[in-house]
PDB file of C-alpha atoms in Angstrom:
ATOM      1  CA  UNK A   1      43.368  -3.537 -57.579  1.00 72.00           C
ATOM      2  CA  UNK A   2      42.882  -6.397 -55.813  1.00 80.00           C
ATOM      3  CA  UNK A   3      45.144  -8.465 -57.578  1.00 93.00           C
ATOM      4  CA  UNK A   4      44.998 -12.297 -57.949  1.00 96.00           C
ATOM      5  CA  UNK A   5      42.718 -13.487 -55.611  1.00 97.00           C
ATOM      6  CA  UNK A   6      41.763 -17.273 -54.813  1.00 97.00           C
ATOM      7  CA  UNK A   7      39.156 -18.965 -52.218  1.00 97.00           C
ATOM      8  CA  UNK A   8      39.219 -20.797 -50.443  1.00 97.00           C
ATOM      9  CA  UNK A   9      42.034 -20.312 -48.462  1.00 96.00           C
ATOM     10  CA  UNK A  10      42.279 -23.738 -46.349  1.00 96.00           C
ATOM     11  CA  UNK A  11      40.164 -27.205 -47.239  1.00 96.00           C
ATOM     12  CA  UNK A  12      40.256 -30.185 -46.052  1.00 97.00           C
ATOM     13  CA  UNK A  13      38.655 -33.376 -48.240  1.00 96.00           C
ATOM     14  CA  UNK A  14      38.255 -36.701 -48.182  1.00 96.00           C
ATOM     15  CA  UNK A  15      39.667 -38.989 -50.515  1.00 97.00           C
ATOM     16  CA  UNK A  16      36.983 -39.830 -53.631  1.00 96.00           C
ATOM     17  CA  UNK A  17      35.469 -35.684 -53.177  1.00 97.00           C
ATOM     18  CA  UNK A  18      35.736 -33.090 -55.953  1.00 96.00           C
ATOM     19  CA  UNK A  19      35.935 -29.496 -55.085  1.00 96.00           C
ATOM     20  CA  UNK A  20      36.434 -26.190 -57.509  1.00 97.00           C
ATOM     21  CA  UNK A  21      39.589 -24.227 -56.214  1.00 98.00           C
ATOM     22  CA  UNK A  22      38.483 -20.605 -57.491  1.00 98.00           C
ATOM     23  CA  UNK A  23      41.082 -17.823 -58.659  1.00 98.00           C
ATOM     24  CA  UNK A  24      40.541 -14.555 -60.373  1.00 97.00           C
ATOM     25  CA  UNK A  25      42.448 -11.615 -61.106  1.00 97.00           C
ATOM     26  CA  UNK A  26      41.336  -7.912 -62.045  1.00 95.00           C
ATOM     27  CA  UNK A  27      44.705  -6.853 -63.979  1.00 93.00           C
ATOM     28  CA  UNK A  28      42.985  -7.852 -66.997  1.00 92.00           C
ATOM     29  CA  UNK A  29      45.914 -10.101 -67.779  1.00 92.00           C
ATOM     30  CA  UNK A  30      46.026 -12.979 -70.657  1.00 90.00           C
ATOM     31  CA  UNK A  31      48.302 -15.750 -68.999  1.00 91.00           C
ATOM     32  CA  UNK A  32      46.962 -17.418 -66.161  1.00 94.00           C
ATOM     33  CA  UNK A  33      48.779 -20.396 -64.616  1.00 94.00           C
ATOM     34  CA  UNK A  34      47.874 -22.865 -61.726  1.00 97.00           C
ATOM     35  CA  UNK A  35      51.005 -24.537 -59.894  1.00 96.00           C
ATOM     36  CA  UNK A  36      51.494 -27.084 -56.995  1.00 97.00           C
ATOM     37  CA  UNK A  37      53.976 -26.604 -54.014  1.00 95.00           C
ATOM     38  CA  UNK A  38      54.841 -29.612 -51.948  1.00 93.00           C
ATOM     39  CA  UNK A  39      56.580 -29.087 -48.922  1.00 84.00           C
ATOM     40  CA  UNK A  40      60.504 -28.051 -49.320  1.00 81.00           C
ATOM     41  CA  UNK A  41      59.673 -28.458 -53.568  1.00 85.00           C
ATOM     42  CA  UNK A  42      59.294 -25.967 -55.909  1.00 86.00           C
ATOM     43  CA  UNK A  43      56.288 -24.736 -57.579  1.00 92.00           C
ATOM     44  CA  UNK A  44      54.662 -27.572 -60.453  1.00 93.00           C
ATOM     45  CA  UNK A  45      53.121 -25.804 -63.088  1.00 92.00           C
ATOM     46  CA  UNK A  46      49.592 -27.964 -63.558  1.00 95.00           C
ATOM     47  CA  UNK A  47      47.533 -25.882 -66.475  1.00 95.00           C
ATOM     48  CA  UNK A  48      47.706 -22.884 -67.917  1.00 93.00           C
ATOM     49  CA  UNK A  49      46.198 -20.268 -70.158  1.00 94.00           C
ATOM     50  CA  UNK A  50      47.091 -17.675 -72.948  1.00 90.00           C
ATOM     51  CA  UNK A  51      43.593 -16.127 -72.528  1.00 92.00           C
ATOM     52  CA  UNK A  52      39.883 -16.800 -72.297  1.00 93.00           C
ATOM     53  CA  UNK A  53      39.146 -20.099 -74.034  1.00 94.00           C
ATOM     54  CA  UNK A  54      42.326 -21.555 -74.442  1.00 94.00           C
ATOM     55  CA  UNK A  55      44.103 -23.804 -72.134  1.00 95.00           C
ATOM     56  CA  UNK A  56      46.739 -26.244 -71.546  1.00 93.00           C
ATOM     57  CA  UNK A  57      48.721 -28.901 -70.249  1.00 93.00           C
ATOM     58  CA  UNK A  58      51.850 -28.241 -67.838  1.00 91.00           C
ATOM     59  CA  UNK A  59      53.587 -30.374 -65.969  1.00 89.00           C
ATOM     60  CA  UNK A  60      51.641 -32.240 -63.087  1.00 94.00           C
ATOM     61  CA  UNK A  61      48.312 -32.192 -64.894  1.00 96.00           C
ATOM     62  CA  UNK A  62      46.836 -35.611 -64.085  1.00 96.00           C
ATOM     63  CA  UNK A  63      43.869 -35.426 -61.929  1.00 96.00           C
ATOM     64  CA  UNK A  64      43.068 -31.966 -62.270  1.00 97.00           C
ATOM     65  CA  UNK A  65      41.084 -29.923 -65.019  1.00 97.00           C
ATOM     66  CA  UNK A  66      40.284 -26.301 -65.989  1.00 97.00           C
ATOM     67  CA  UNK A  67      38.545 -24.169 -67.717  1.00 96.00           C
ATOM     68  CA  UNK A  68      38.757 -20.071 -68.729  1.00 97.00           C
ATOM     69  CA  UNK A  69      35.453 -18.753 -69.658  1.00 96.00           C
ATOM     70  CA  UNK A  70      36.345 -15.171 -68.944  1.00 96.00           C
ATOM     71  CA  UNK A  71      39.641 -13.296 -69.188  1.00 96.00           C
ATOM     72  CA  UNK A  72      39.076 -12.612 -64.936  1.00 96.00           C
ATOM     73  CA  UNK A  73      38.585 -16.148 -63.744  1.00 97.00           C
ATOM     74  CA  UNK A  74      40.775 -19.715 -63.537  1.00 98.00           C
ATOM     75  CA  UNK A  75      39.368 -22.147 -61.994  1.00 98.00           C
ATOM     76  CA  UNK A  76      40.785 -25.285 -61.107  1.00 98.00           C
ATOM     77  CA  UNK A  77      38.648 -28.735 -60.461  1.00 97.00           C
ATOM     78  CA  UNK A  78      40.033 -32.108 -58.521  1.00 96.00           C
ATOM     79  CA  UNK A  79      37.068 -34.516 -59.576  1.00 89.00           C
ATOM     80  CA  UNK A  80      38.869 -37.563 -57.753  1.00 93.00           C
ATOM     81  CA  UNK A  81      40.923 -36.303 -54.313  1.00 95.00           C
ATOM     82  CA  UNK A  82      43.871 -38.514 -53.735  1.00 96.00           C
ATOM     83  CA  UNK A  83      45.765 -37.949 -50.503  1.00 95.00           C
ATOM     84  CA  UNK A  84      48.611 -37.601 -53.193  1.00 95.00           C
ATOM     85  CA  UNK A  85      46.938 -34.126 -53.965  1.00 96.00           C
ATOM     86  CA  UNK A  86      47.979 -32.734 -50.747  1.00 96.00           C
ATOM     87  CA  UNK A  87      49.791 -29.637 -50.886  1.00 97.00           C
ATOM     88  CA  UNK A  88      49.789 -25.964 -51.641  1.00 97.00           C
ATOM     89  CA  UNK A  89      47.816 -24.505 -54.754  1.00 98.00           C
ATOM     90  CA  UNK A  90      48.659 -21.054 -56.102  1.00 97.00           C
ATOM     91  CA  UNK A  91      47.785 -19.486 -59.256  1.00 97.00           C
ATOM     92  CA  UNK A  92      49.412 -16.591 -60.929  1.00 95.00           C
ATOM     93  CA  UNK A  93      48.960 -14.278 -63.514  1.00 93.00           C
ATOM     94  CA  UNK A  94      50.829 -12.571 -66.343  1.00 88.00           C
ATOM     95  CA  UNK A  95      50.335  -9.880 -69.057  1.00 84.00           C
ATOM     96  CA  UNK A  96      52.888 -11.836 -71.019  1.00 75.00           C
ATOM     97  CA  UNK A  97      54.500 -15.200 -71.466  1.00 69.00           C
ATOM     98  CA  UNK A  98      57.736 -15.532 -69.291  1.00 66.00           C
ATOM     99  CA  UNK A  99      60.271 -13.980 -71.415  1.00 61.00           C
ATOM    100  CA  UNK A 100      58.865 -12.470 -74.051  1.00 62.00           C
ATOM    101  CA  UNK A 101      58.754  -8.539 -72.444  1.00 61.00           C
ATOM    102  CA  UNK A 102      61.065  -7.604 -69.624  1.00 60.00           C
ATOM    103  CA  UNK A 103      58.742  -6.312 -67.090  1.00 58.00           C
ATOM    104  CA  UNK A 104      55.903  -7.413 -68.625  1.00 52.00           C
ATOM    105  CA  UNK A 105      56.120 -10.760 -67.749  1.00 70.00           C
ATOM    106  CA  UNK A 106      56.420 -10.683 -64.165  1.00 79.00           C
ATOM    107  CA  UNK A 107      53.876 -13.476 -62.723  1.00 87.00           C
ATOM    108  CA  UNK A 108      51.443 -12.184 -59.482  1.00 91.00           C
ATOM    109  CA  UNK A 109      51.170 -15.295 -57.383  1.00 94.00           C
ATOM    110  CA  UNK A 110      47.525 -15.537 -55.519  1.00 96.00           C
ATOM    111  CA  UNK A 111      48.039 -15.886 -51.701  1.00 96.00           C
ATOM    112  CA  UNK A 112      47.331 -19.864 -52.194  1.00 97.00           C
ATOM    113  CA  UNK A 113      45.038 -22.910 -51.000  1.00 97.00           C
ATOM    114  CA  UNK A 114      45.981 -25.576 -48.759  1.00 96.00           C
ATOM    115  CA  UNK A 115      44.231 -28.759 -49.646  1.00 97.00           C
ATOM    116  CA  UNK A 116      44.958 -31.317 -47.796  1.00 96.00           C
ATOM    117  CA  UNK A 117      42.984 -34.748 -48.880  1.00 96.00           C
ATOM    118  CA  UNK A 118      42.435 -37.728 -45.810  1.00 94.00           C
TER     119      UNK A 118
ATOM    120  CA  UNK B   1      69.897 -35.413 -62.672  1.00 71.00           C
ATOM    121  CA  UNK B   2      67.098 -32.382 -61.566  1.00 79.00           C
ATOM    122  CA  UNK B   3      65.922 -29.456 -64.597  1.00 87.00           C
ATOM    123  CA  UNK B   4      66.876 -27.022 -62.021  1.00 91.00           C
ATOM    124  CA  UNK B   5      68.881 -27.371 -58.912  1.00 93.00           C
ATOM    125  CA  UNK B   6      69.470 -25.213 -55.602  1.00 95.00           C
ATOM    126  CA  UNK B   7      71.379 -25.471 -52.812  1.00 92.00           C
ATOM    127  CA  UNK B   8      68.061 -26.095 -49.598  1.00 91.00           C
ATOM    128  CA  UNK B   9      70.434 -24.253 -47.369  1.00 89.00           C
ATOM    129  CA  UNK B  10      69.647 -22.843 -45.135  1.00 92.00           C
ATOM    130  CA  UNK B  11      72.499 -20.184 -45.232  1.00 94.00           C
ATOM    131  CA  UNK B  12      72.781 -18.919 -41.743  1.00 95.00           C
ATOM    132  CA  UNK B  13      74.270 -15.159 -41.811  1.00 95.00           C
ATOM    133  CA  UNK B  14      74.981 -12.140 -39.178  1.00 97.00           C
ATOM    134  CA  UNK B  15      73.293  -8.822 -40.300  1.00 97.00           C
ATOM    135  CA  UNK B  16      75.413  -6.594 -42.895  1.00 97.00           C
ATOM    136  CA  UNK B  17      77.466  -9.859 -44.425  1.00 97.00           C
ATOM    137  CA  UNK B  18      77.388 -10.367 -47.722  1.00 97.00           C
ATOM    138  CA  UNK B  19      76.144 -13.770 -49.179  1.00 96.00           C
ATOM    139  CA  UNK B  20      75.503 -15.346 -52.793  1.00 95.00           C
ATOM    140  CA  UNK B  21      73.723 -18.250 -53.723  1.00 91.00           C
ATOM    141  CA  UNK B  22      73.603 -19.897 -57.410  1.00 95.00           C
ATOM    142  CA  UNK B  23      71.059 -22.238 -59.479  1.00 96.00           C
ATOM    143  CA  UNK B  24      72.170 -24.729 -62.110  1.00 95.00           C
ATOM    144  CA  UNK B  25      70.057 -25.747 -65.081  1.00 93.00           C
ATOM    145  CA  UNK B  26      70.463 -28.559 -67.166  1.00 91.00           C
ATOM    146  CA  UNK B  27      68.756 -27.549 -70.395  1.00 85.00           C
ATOM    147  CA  UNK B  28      70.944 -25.426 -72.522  1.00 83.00           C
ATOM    148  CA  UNK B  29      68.049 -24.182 -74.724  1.00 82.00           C
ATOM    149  CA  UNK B  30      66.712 -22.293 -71.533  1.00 80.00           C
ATOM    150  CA  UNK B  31      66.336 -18.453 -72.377  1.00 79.00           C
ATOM    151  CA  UNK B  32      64.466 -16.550 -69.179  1.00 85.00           C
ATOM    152  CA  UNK B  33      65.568 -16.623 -65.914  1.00 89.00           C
ATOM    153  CA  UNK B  34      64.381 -15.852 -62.675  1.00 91.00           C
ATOM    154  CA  UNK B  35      65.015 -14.934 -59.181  1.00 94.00           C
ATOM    155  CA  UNK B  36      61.647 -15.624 -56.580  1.00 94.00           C
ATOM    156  CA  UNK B  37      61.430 -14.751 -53.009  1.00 96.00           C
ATOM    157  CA  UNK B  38      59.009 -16.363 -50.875  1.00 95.00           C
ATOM    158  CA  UNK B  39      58.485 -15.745 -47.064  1.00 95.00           C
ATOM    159  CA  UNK B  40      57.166 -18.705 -45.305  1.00 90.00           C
ATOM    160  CA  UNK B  41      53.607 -19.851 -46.005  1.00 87.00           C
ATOM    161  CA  UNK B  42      53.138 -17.006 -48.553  1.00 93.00           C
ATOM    162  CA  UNK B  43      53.077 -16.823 -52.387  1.00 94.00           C
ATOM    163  CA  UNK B  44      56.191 -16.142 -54.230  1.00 94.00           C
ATOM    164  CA  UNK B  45      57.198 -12.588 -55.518  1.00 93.00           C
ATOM    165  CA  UNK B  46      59.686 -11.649 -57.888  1.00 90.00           C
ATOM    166  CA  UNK B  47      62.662 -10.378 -56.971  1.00 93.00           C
ATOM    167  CA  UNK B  48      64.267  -9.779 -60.258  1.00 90.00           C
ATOM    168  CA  UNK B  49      64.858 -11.051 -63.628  1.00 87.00           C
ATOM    169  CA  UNK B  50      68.365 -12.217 -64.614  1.00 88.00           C
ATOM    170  CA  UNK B  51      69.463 -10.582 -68.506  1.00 79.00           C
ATOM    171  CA  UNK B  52      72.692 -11.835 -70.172  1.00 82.00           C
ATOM    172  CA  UNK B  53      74.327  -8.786 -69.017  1.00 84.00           C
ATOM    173  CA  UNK B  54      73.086  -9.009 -65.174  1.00 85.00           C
ATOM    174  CA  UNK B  55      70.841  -7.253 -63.235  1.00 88.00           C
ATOM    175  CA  UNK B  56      71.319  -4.827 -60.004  1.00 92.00           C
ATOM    176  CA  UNK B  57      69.087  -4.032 -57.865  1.00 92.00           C
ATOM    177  CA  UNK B  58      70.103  -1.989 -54.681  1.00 95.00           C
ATOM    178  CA  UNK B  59      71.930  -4.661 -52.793  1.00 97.00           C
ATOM    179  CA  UNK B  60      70.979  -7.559 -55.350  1.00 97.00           C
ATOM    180  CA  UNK B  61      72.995  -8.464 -57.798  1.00 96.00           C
ATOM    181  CA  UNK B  62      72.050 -11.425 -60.509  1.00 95.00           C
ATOM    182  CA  UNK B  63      74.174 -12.610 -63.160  1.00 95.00           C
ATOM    183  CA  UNK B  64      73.951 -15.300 -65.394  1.00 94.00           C
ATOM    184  CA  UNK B  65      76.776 -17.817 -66.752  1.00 94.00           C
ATOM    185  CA  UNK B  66      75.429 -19.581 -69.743  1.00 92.00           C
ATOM    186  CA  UNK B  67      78.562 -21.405 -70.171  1.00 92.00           C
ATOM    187  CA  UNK B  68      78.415 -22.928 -67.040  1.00 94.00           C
ATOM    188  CA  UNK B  69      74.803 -23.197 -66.958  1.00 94.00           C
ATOM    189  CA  UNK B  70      73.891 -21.247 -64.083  1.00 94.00           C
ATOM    190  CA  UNK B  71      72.435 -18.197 -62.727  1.00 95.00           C
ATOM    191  CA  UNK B  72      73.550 -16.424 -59.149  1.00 96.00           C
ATOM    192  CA  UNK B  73      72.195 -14.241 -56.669  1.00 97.00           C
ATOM    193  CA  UNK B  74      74.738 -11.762 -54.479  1.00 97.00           C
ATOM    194  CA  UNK B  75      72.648 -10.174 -51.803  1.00 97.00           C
ATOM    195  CA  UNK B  76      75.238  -7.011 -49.822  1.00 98.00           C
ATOM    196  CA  UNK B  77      74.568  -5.782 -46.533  1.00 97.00           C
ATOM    197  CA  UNK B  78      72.167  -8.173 -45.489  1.00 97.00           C
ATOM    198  CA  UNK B  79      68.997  -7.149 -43.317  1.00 97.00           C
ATOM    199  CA  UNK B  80      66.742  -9.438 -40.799  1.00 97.00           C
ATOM    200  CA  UNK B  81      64.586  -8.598 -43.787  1.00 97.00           C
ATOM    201  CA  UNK B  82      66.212 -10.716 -46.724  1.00 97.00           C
ATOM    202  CA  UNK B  83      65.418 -13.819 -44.167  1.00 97.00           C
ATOM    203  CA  UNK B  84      63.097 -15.978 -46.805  1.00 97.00           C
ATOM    204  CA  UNK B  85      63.326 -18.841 -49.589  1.00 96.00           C
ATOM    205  CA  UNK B  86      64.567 -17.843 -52.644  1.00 97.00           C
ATOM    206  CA  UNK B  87      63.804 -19.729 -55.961  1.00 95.00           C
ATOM    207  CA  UNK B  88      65.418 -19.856 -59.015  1.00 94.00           C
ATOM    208  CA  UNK B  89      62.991 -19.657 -62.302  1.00 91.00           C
ATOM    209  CA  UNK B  90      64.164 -21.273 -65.677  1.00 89.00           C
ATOM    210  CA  UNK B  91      62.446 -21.219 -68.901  1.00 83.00           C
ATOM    211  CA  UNK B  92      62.678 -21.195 -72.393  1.00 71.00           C
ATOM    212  CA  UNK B  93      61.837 -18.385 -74.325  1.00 62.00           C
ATOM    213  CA  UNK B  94      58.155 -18.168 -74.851  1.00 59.00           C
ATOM    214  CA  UNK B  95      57.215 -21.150 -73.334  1.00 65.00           C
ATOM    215  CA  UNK B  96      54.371 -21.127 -70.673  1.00 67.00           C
ATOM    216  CA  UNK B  97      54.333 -24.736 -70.395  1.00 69.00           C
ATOM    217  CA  UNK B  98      57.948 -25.016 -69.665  1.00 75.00           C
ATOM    218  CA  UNK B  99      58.192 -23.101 -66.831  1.00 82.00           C
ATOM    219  CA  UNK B 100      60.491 -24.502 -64.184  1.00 87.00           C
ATOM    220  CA  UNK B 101      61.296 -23.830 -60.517  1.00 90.00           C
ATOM    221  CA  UNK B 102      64.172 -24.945 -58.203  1.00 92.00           C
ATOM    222  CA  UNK B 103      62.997 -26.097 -54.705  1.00 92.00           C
ATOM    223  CA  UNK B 104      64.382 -23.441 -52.737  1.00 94.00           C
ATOM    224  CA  UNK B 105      67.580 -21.929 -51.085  1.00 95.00           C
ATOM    225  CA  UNK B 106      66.330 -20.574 -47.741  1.00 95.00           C
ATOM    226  CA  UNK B 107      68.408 -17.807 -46.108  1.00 97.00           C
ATOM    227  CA  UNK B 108      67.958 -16.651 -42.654  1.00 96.00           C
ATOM    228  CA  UNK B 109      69.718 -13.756 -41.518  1.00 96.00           C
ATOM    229  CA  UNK B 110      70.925 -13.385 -37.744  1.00 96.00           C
ATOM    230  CA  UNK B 111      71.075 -10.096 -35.598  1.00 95.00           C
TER     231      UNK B 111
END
């Protein structure tokens, strides 16, 4: 298993550019999330999804959008780049909500993106 | 005042001592908690979840005080290894949306 997996690993954009941030996962797991990390913050949960189809709204959502076509894949657009969407992107997966199943809720964090926008 | 709140540290610590850190929440309805460890410039892994009766795990030890709104994490005979951030995780039950985590208490651990 390869786990949660997410390209690319570094970008670099310039302010007004849209780019795809890509993330899948082969643990055939319903909740995907996508979160933000600033430096010395915590993680910002952005979207997430309870499985293929479905998504919605976390915390930090504005400028961003996503979509879940297939139970696998997450991807996560910036239409717009603001240097304000500088940071650290990682997405995670779950079999179950946070919560709801001791140990079957642990989250798998992708190894992350580092956007930074100029 | 912050949803979630950690000390930044950093906690500075010889080899073998034994050191605890805790995370305050504000939100009293908040059911699932959660201890993270993340090494520099690398995702975050759980470490382990934090029940109302408190969780051990070889040296770690979580417990949770829901009167005082807070969780705490007791790390024993600490290794070079342990040397990381660790985040706190609060959310209510069955809530993706609500997921919440504190910024961070980092630990380094000295020979």
């Amino acid at each position: 298993n390869a786990g949660v997996t997410q390209t690319p690993k570094f970008r670099i954009l310039k302010i007004g550019q849209s780019m795809t941030l890509q993330c899948a996962q082969d643990m055939n797991h319903n909740y995907m999330y996508w979160y933000r990390q600033d430096p010395g913050m915590g993680l910002k949960l952005i979207y997430y999804s309870v499985g293929a189809g479905i998504t919605d709204k976390g915390e930090v959502p504005n400028g961003y959008n996503v979509s879940r076509s297939t139970t696998e894949d997450f991807p996560l657009r910036l239409e717009l780049a603001a240097p304000s969407q500088t940071s650290v992107y990682f997405c995670a997966s779950s079999s179950e909500t946070l919560g709801r199943a001791r140990g079957a809720d642990t989250q798998y964090f992708g190894p992350g993106t580092r956007l930074t926008v100029l | 005042r912050k949803e979630v709140e950690q000390d930044p540290g950093p906690f500075n610590v010889p080899e073998g001592a034994t050191v605890a850190f805790n995370c305050t929440y504000s939100n009293s309805a908040s059911q699932s908690f959660f201890w993270y460890r993340q090494d520099c410039r690398k995702e975050p892994k759980l470490l382990m979840s934090v029940y109302s009766s408190g969780n051990e795990d070889g040296r770690f030890t979580a417990q949770l005080n829901r009167a005082s709104q807070y969780i705490s994490l007791l790390i024993r005979d600490s290794k070079l290894s342990d040397s990381a951030t660790y985040l706190c995780v609060v959310t209510p039950y069955s809530s993706a949306s609500k997921i919440i985590f504190g910024s961070g208490t980092r630990l380094s651990i000295r020979p």
